[in-house]
Amino acid sequence: MSVLEAVARQGVVVLALVLGLWSPARAAEPWRAVARVATSEDRALLERVRGQSSDLPVVLEAEAGPSMDESPGGAWREAERLASRKDARAVLWFTREAAALRVSVAAPRTGHLFVRSARVEGAPETLTWSVGAEALALAVRSALRAVDAGEPLGDVVAPPPPPPVVAAPPPVPAAPEQGVEAPVDGAFVQVGVHAALDGYHSWG
């Protein structure tokens, strides 16, 4: 074996060791994000988001259902319920407003809500539609990457927790009244008997 071959083999071994040590350290545990899908356009947008976020350790799961904005209690409450039910760190949904599309990414664990809008015209998968859809997908990727880093984007919108309920102290029982006990009739009889025996009379 020549010197060059030996050096090359050593280099391969060192590279394999480095990659073996580096990969587990860098591999992040996958986590879940749920996307509410209410229309066929929402499903097409979710596929764009998946394409832009393929390098992130996030599993994007579609959840078919009505629009989040129409949920009882509002979209944020629905996002909290969905995240709790699916054990998801992020919930995203799309809202069509005429020629514009709005994407919302909620991080219920920290109370953050990230919102972005883009002009998205035309039918899904057409050229004009794709331009706006890619812009939204990139915005969602940034939001998901921030959630993965533990620094969610957007504003804190979660209401503060309710104050603790303080139980009323139990009523203090009233102290028994200290009355003067009435003398026993026998005592008066006994005193009267002694007075009579001693010759004492109240009338003289």
PDB file of C-alpha atoms in Angstrom:
ATOM      1  CA  MET A   1       0.000   0.000   0.000  1.00  0.00           C
ATOM      2  CA  SER A   2       1.418   3.331  -1.021  1.00  0.00           C
ATOM      3  CA  VAL A   3       1.682   6.317   1.269  1.00  0.00           C
ATOM      4  CA  LEU A   4      -1.023   8.153  -0.662  1.00  0.00           C
ATOM      5  CA  GLU A   5      -3.424   5.217  -0.321  1.00  0.00           C
ATOM      6  CA  ALA A   6      -2.757   5.010   3.417  1.00  0.00           C
ATOM      7  CA  VAL A   7      -3.379   8.727   3.865  1.00  0.00           C
ATOM      8  CA  ALA A   8      -6.543   8.527   1.783  1.00  0.00           C
ATOM      9  CA  ARG A   9      -7.813   5.584   3.813  1.00  0.00           C
ATOM     10  CA  GLN A  10      -7.121   7.391   7.070  1.00  0.00           C
ATOM     11  CA  GLY A  11      -8.965  10.424   5.737  1.00  0.00           C
ATOM     12  CA  VAL A  12     -12.002   8.295   4.924  1.00  0.00           C
ATOM     13  CA  VAL A  13     -11.985   6.760   8.400  1.00  0.00           C
ATOM     14  CA  VAL A  14     -11.712  10.168  10.071  1.00  0.00           C
ATOM     15  CA  LEU A  15     -14.529  11.541   7.906  1.00  0.00           C
ATOM     16  CA  ALA A  16     -16.747   8.590   8.790  1.00  0.00           C
ATOM     17  CA  LEU A  17     -16.081   9.109  12.482  1.00  0.00           C
ATOM     18  CA  VAL A  18     -16.846  12.815  12.238  1.00  0.00           C
ATOM     19  CA  LEU A  19     -20.084  12.183  10.372  1.00  0.00           C
ATOM     20  CA  GLY A  20     -21.038   9.464  12.825  1.00  0.00           C
ATOM     21  CA  LEU A  21     -20.536  11.787  15.766  1.00  0.00           C
ATOM     22  CA  TRP A  22     -22.017  14.833  14.074  1.00  0.00           C
ATOM     23  CA  SER A  23     -25.250  13.350  12.773  1.00  0.00           C
ATOM     24  CA  PRO A  24     -26.755  12.195  16.082  1.00  0.00           C
ATOM     25  CA  ALA A  25     -25.787  15.447  17.743  1.00  0.00           C
ATOM     26  CA  ARG A  26     -27.407  17.502  15.033  1.00  0.00           C
ATOM     27  CA  ALA A  27     -30.441  15.319  14.479  1.00  0.00           C
ATOM     28  CA  ALA A  28     -33.414  16.972  16.124  1.00  0.00           C
ATOM     29  CA  GLU A  29     -36.444  15.117  17.339  1.00  0.00           C
ATOM     30  CA  PRO A  30     -39.342  15.560  14.904  1.00  0.00           C
ATOM     31  CA  TRP A  31     -42.330  17.473  16.173  1.00  0.00           C
ATOM     32  CA  ARG A  32     -45.850  17.946  14.872  1.00  0.00           C
ATOM     33  CA  ALA A  33     -47.582  20.902  13.257  1.00  0.00           C
ATOM     34  CA  VAL A  34     -51.225  20.659  12.232  1.00  0.00           C
ATOM     35  CA  ALA A  35     -52.779  22.489   9.292  1.00  0.00           C
ATOM     36  CA  ARG A  36     -56.536  22.986   9.157  1.00  0.00           C
ATOM     37  CA  VAL A  37     -57.653  22.167   5.616  1.00  0.00           C
ATOM     38  CA  ALA A  38     -61.089  23.514   4.705  1.00  0.00           C
ATOM     39  CA  THR A  39     -60.857  23.786   0.893  1.00  0.00           C
ATOM     40  CA  SER A  40     -58.982  22.261  -2.034  1.00  0.00           C
ATOM     41  CA  GLU A  41     -56.944  25.460  -2.203  1.00  0.00           C
ATOM     42  CA  ASP A  42     -55.894  24.968   1.420  1.00  0.00           C
ATOM     43  CA  ARG A  43     -54.652  21.495   0.532  1.00  0.00           C
ATOM     44  CA  ALA A  44     -52.657  22.838  -2.413  1.00  0.00           C
ATOM     45  CA  LEU A  45     -51.141  25.528  -0.181  1.00  0.00           C
ATOM     46  CA  LEU A  46     -50.180  22.927   2.407  1.00  0.00           C
ATOM     47  CA  GLU A  47     -48.243  21.021  -0.251  1.00  0.00           C
ATOM     48  CA  ARG A  48     -46.282  24.192  -1.018  1.00  0.00           C
ATOM     49  CA  VAL A  49     -45.526  24.589   2.679  1.00  0.00           C
ATOM     50  CA  ARG A  50     -44.346  20.982   2.856  1.00  0.00           C
ATOM     51  CA  GLY A  51     -42.006  21.586  -0.053  1.00  0.00           C
ATOM     52  CA  GLN A  52     -40.485  24.689   1.518  1.00  0.00           C
ATOM     53  CA  SER A  53     -40.175  23.104   4.977  1.00  0.00           C
ATOM     54  CA  SER A  54     -38.801  19.703   3.989  1.00  0.00           C
ATOM     55  CA  ASP A  55     -35.458  20.443   5.679  1.00  0.00           C
ATOM     56  CA  LEU A  56     -37.075  21.133   9.066  1.00  0.00           C
ATOM     57  CA  PRO A  57     -37.713  18.414  11.675  1.00  0.00           C
ATOM     58  CA  VAL A  58     -41.440  19.037  11.541  1.00  0.00           C
ATOM     59  CA  VAL A  59     -44.220  16.660  10.556  1.00  0.00           C
ATOM     60  CA  LEU A  60     -46.984  18.627   8.849  1.00  0.00           C
ATOM     61  CA  GLU A  61     -50.311  16.920   9.386  1.00  0.00           C
ATOM     62  CA  ALA A  62     -53.508  17.903   7.596  1.00  0.00           C
ATOM     63  CA  GLU A  63     -56.693  18.157   9.636  1.00  0.00           C
ATOM     64  CA  ALA A  64     -59.850  18.414   7.537  1.00  0.00           C
ATOM     65  CA  GLY A  65     -62.567  20.588   8.992  1.00  0.00           C
ATOM     66  CA  PRO A  66     -64.402  23.896   8.771  1.00  0.00           C
ATOM     67  CA  SER A  67     -62.609  27.198   8.580  1.00  0.00           C
ATOM     68  CA  MET A  68     -60.867  28.112  11.815  1.00  0.00           C
ATOM     69  CA  ASP A  69     -62.333  31.622  11.650  1.00  0.00           C
ATOM     70  CA  GLU A  70     -65.836  30.144  11.878  1.00  0.00           C
ATOM     71  CA  SER A  71     -65.101  28.072  14.976  1.00  0.00           C
ATOM     72  CA  PRO A  72     -67.069  28.770  18.156  1.00  0.00           C
ATOM     73  CA  GLY A  73     -64.929  30.858  20.449  1.00  0.00           C
ATOM     74  CA  GLY A  74     -62.701  32.088  17.629  1.00  0.00           C
ATOM     75  CA  ALA A  75     -59.738  30.775  15.683  1.00  0.00           C
ATOM     76  CA  TRP A  76     -57.289  31.001  18.571  1.00  0.00           C
ATOM     77  CA  ARG A  77     -59.406  28.839  20.881  1.00  0.00           C
ATOM     78  CA  GLU A  78     -59.790  26.293  18.106  1.00  0.00           C
ATOM     79  CA  ALA A  79     -56.020  26.308  17.564  1.00  0.00           C
ATOM     80  CA  GLU A  80     -55.499  25.610  21.269  1.00  0.00           C
ATOM     81  CA  ARG A  81     -57.942  22.711  21.187  1.00  0.00           C
ATOM     82  CA  LEU A  82     -56.391  21.301  18.011  1.00  0.00           C
ATOM     83  CA  ALA A  83     -52.859  21.566  19.382  1.00  0.00           C
ATOM     84  CA  SER A  84     -53.889  19.854  22.605  1.00  0.00           C
ATOM     85  CA  ARG A  85     -55.695  17.040  20.815  1.00  0.00           C
ATOM     86  CA  LYS A  86     -52.858  16.398  18.350  1.00  0.00           C
ATOM     87  CA  ASP A  87     -49.957  17.205  20.705  1.00  0.00           C
ATOM     88  CA  ALA A  88     -48.773  19.790  18.160  1.00  0.00           C
ATOM     89  CA  ARG A  89     -46.397  22.670  18.748  1.00  0.00           C
ATOM     90  CA  ALA A  90     -47.880  24.740  15.918  1.00  0.00           C
ATOM     91  CA  VAL A  91     -51.230  25.074  14.174  1.00  0.00           C
ATOM     92  CA  LEU A  92     -51.639  26.847  10.849  1.00  0.00           C
ATOM     93  CA  TRP A  93     -54.601  27.785   8.706  1.00  0.00           C
ATOM     94  CA  PHE A  94     -55.385  29.818   5.603  1.00  0.00           C
ATOM     95  CA  THR A  95     -58.044  32.475   5.096  1.00  0.00           C
ATOM     96  CA  ARG A  96     -59.165  33.665   1.667  1.00  0.00           C
ATOM     97  CA  GLU A  97     -60.028  37.383   1.484  1.00  0.00           C
ATOM     98  CA  ALA A  98     -60.927  38.289  -2.106  1.00  0.00           C
ATOM     99  CA  ALA A  99     -57.635  38.405  -4.039  1.00  0.00           C
ATOM    100  CA  ALA A 100     -55.534  38.000  -0.901  1.00  0.00           C
ATOM    101  CA  LEU A 101     -54.692  34.948   1.147  1.00  0.00           C
ATOM    102  CA  ARG A 102     -53.791  35.130   4.810  1.00  0.00           C
ATOM    103  CA  VAL A 103     -51.859  32.467   6.648  1.00  0.00           C
ATOM    104  CA  SER A 104     -51.861  32.238  10.431  1.00  0.00           C
ATOM    105  CA  VAL A 105     -49.370  30.176  12.424  1.00  0.00           C
ATOM    106  CA  ALA A 106     -50.227  29.727  16.096  1.00  0.00           C
ATOM    107  CA  ALA A 107     -47.852  28.452  18.770  1.00  0.00           C
ATOM    108  CA  PRO A 108     -50.301  27.783  21.619  1.00  0.00           C
ATOM    109  CA  ARG A 109     -47.625  26.685  24.095  1.00  0.00           C
ATOM    110  CA  THR A 110     -46.122  30.167  24.104  1.00  0.00           C
ATOM    111  CA  GLY A 111     -49.220  32.127  23.087  1.00  0.00           C
ATOM    112  CA  HIS A 112     -47.705  33.498  19.850  1.00  0.00           C
ATOM    113  CA  LEU A 113     -49.616  34.147  16.631  1.00  0.00           C
ATOM    114  CA  PHE A 114     -47.811  34.876  13.354  1.00  0.00           C
ATOM    115  CA  VAL A 115     -49.888  36.299  10.473  1.00  0.00           C
ATOM    116  CA  ARG A 116     -48.885  37.086   6.893  1.00  0.00           C
ATOM    117  CA  SER A 117     -50.876  37.971   3.771  1.00  0.00           C
ATOM    118  CA  ALA A 118     -50.065  37.801   0.076  1.00  0.00           C
ATOM    119  CA  ARG A 119     -51.868  38.516  -3.151  1.00  0.00           C
ATOM    120  CA  VAL A 120     -52.790  35.127  -4.590  1.00  0.00           C
ATOM    121  CA  GLU A 121     -54.904  35.230  -7.733  1.00  0.00           C
ATOM    122  CA  GLY A 122     -56.004  32.607 -10.199  1.00  0.00           C
ATOM    123  CA  ALA A 123     -56.767  28.944  -9.810  1.00  0.00           C
ATOM    124  CA  PRO A 124     -54.439  26.705  -7.805  1.00  0.00           C
ATOM    125  CA  GLU A 125     -51.319  25.539  -9.626  1.00  0.00           C
ATOM    126  CA  THR A 126     -51.502  28.279 -12.257  1.00  0.00           C
ATOM    127  CA  LEU A 127     -48.495  30.566 -12.675  1.00  0.00           C
ATOM    128  CA  THR A 128     -50.045  33.620 -11.044  1.00  0.00           C
ATOM    129  CA  TRP A 129     -51.356  31.539  -8.157  1.00  0.00           C
ATOM    130  CA  SER A 130     -48.018  29.813  -7.643  1.00  0.00           C
ATOM    131  CA  VAL A 131     -46.148  33.092  -7.187  1.00  0.00           C
ATOM    132  CA  GLY A 132     -48.283  34.150  -4.236  1.00  0.00           C
ATOM    133  CA  ALA A 133     -48.481  30.620  -2.842  1.00  0.00           C
ATOM    134  CA  GLU A 134     -44.693  30.303  -2.730  1.00  0.00           C
ATOM    135  CA  ALA A 135     -44.441  33.624  -0.888  1.00  0.00           C
ATOM    136  CA  LEU A 136     -46.850  32.357   1.764  1.00  0.00           C
ATOM    137  CA  ALA A 137     -45.047  29.019   1.992  1.00  0.00           C
ATOM    138  CA  LEU A 138     -41.754  30.798   2.648  1.00  0.00           C
ATOM    139  CA  ALA A 139     -43.387  32.855   5.389  1.00  0.00           C
ATOM    140  CA  VAL A 140     -44.734  29.688   7.011  1.00  0.00           C
ATOM    141  CA  ARG A 141     -41.285  28.098   6.791  1.00  0.00           C
ATOM    142  CA  SER A 142     -39.811  31.039   8.705  1.00  0.00           C
ATOM    143  CA  ALA A 143     -42.503  30.726  11.365  1.00  0.00           C
ATOM    144  CA  LEU A 144     -41.993  26.965  11.738  1.00  0.00           C
ATOM    145  CA  ARG A 145     -38.233  27.361  11.939  1.00  0.00           C
ATOM    146  CA  ALA A 146     -38.711  29.922  14.725  1.00  0.00           C
ATOM    147  CA  VAL A 147     -40.976  27.515  16.625  1.00  0.00           C
ATOM    148  CA  ASP A 148     -38.359  24.798  16.213  1.00  0.00           C
ATOM    149  CA  ALA A 149     -35.726  27.137  17.673  1.00  0.00           C
ATOM    150  CA  GLY A 150     -37.957  27.927  20.646  1.00  0.00           C
ATOM    151  CA  GLU A 151     -38.428  31.557  19.597  1.00  0.00           C
ATOM    152  CA  PRO A 152     -41.843  31.766  17.888  1.00  0.00           C
ATOM    153  CA  LEU A 153     -42.570  34.744  15.668  1.00  0.00           C
ATOM    154  CA  GLY A 154     -45.585  37.007  15.915  1.00  0.00           C
ATOM    155  CA  ASP A 155     -47.463  38.654  18.734  1.00  0.00           C
ATOM    156  CA  VAL A 156     -48.453  37.210  22.084  1.00  0.00           C
ATOM    157  CA  VAL A 157     -52.216  36.930  21.916  1.00  0.00           C
ATOM    158  CA  ALA A 158     -53.027  34.307  24.537  1.00  0.00           C
ATOM    159  CA  PRO A 159     -55.146  35.700  27.372  1.00  0.00           C
ATOM    160  CA  PRO A 160     -53.587  35.606  30.837  1.00  0.00           C
ATOM    161  CA  PRO A 161     -54.520  32.629  32.997  1.00  0.00           C
ATOM    162  CA  PRO A 162     -57.506  33.158  35.265  1.00  0.00           C
ATOM    163  CA  PRO A 163     -56.699  34.194  38.831  1.00  0.00           C
ATOM    164  CA  PRO A 164     -56.662  31.392  41.370  1.00  0.00           C
ATOM    165  CA  VAL A 165     -59.925  30.782  43.133  1.00  0.00           C
ATOM    166  CA  VAL A 166     -59.598  31.582  46.826  1.00  0.00           C
ATOM    167  CA  ALA A 167     -61.967  29.542  48.947  1.00  0.00           C
ATOM    168  CA  ALA A 168     -63.918  31.499  51.529  1.00  0.00           C
ATOM    169  CA  PRO A 169     -62.876  30.657  55.098  1.00  0.00           C
ATOM    170  CA  PRO A 170     -65.395  28.568  57.018  1.00  0.00           C
ATOM    171  CA  PRO A 171     -67.664  30.556  59.362  1.00  0.00           C
ATOM    172  CA  VAL A 172     -66.420  30.815  62.929  1.00  0.00           C
ATOM    173  CA  PRO A 173     -68.888  29.143  65.302  1.00  0.00           C
ATOM    174  CA  ALA A 174     -70.460  31.557  67.777  1.00  0.00           C
ATOM    175  CA  ALA A 175     -69.215  31.244  71.366  1.00  0.00           C
ATOM    176  CA  PRO A 176     -71.869  29.958  73.778  1.00  0.00           C
ATOM    177  CA  GLU A 177     -73.417  32.669  75.944  1.00  0.00           C
ATOM    178  CA  GLN A 178     -72.266  32.617  79.565  1.00  0.00           C
ATOM    179  CA  GLY A 179     -75.557  32.998  81.433  1.00  0.00           C
ATOM    180  CA  VAL A 180     -76.120  32.968  85.189  1.00  0.00           C
ATOM    181  CA  GLU A 181     -77.546  29.683  86.240  1.00  0.00           C
ATOM    182  CA  ALA A 182     -80.817  29.932  88.085  1.00  0.00           C
ATOM    183  CA  PRO A 183     -80.585  28.741  91.652  1.00  0.00           C
ATOM    184  CA  VAL A 184     -82.092  25.429  92.383  1.00  0.00           C
ATOM    185  CA  ASP A 185     -85.374  25.560  94.252  1.00  0.00           C
ATOM    186  CA  GLY A 186     -84.036  23.158  96.814  1.00  0.00           C
ATOM    187  CA  ALA A 187     -81.394  25.684  97.826  1.00  0.00           C
ATOM    188  CA  PHE A 188     -84.054  28.211  98.819  1.00  0.00           C
ATOM    189  CA  VAL A 189     -85.945  25.552 100.682  1.00  0.00           C
ATOM    190  CA  GLN A 190     -82.816  24.509 102.545  1.00  0.00           C
ATOM    191  CA  VAL A 191     -81.943  28.110 103.446  1.00  0.00           C
ATOM    192  CA  GLY A 192     -85.522  28.719 104.628  1.00  0.00           C
ATOM    193  CA  VAL A 193     -85.427  25.682 106.823  1.00  0.00           C
ATOM    194  CA  HIS A 194     -82.212  26.792 108.496  1.00  0.00           C
ATOM    195  CA  ALA A 195     -83.595  30.309 108.992  1.00  0.00           C
ATOM    196  CA  ALA A 196     -86.718  28.931 110.656  1.00  0.00           C
ATOM    197  CA  LEU A 197     -84.690  26.733 112.931  1.00  0.00           C
ATOM    198  CA  ASP A 198     -82.543  29.643 113.998  1.00  0.00           C
ATOM    199  CA  GLY A 199     -85.613  31.652 114.900  1.00  0.00           C
ATOM    200  CA  TYR A 200     -85.153  34.206 112.128  1.00  0.00           C
ATOM    201  CA  HIS A 201     -88.236  35.609 110.500  1.00  0.00           C
ATOM    202  CA  SER A 202     -88.289  38.149 107.737  1.00  0.00           C
ATOM    203  CA  TRP A 203     -91.168  39.934 109.415  1.00  0.00           C
ATOM    204  CA  GLY A 204     -89.467  40.719 112.625  1.00  0.00           C
TER     205      GLY A 204
END
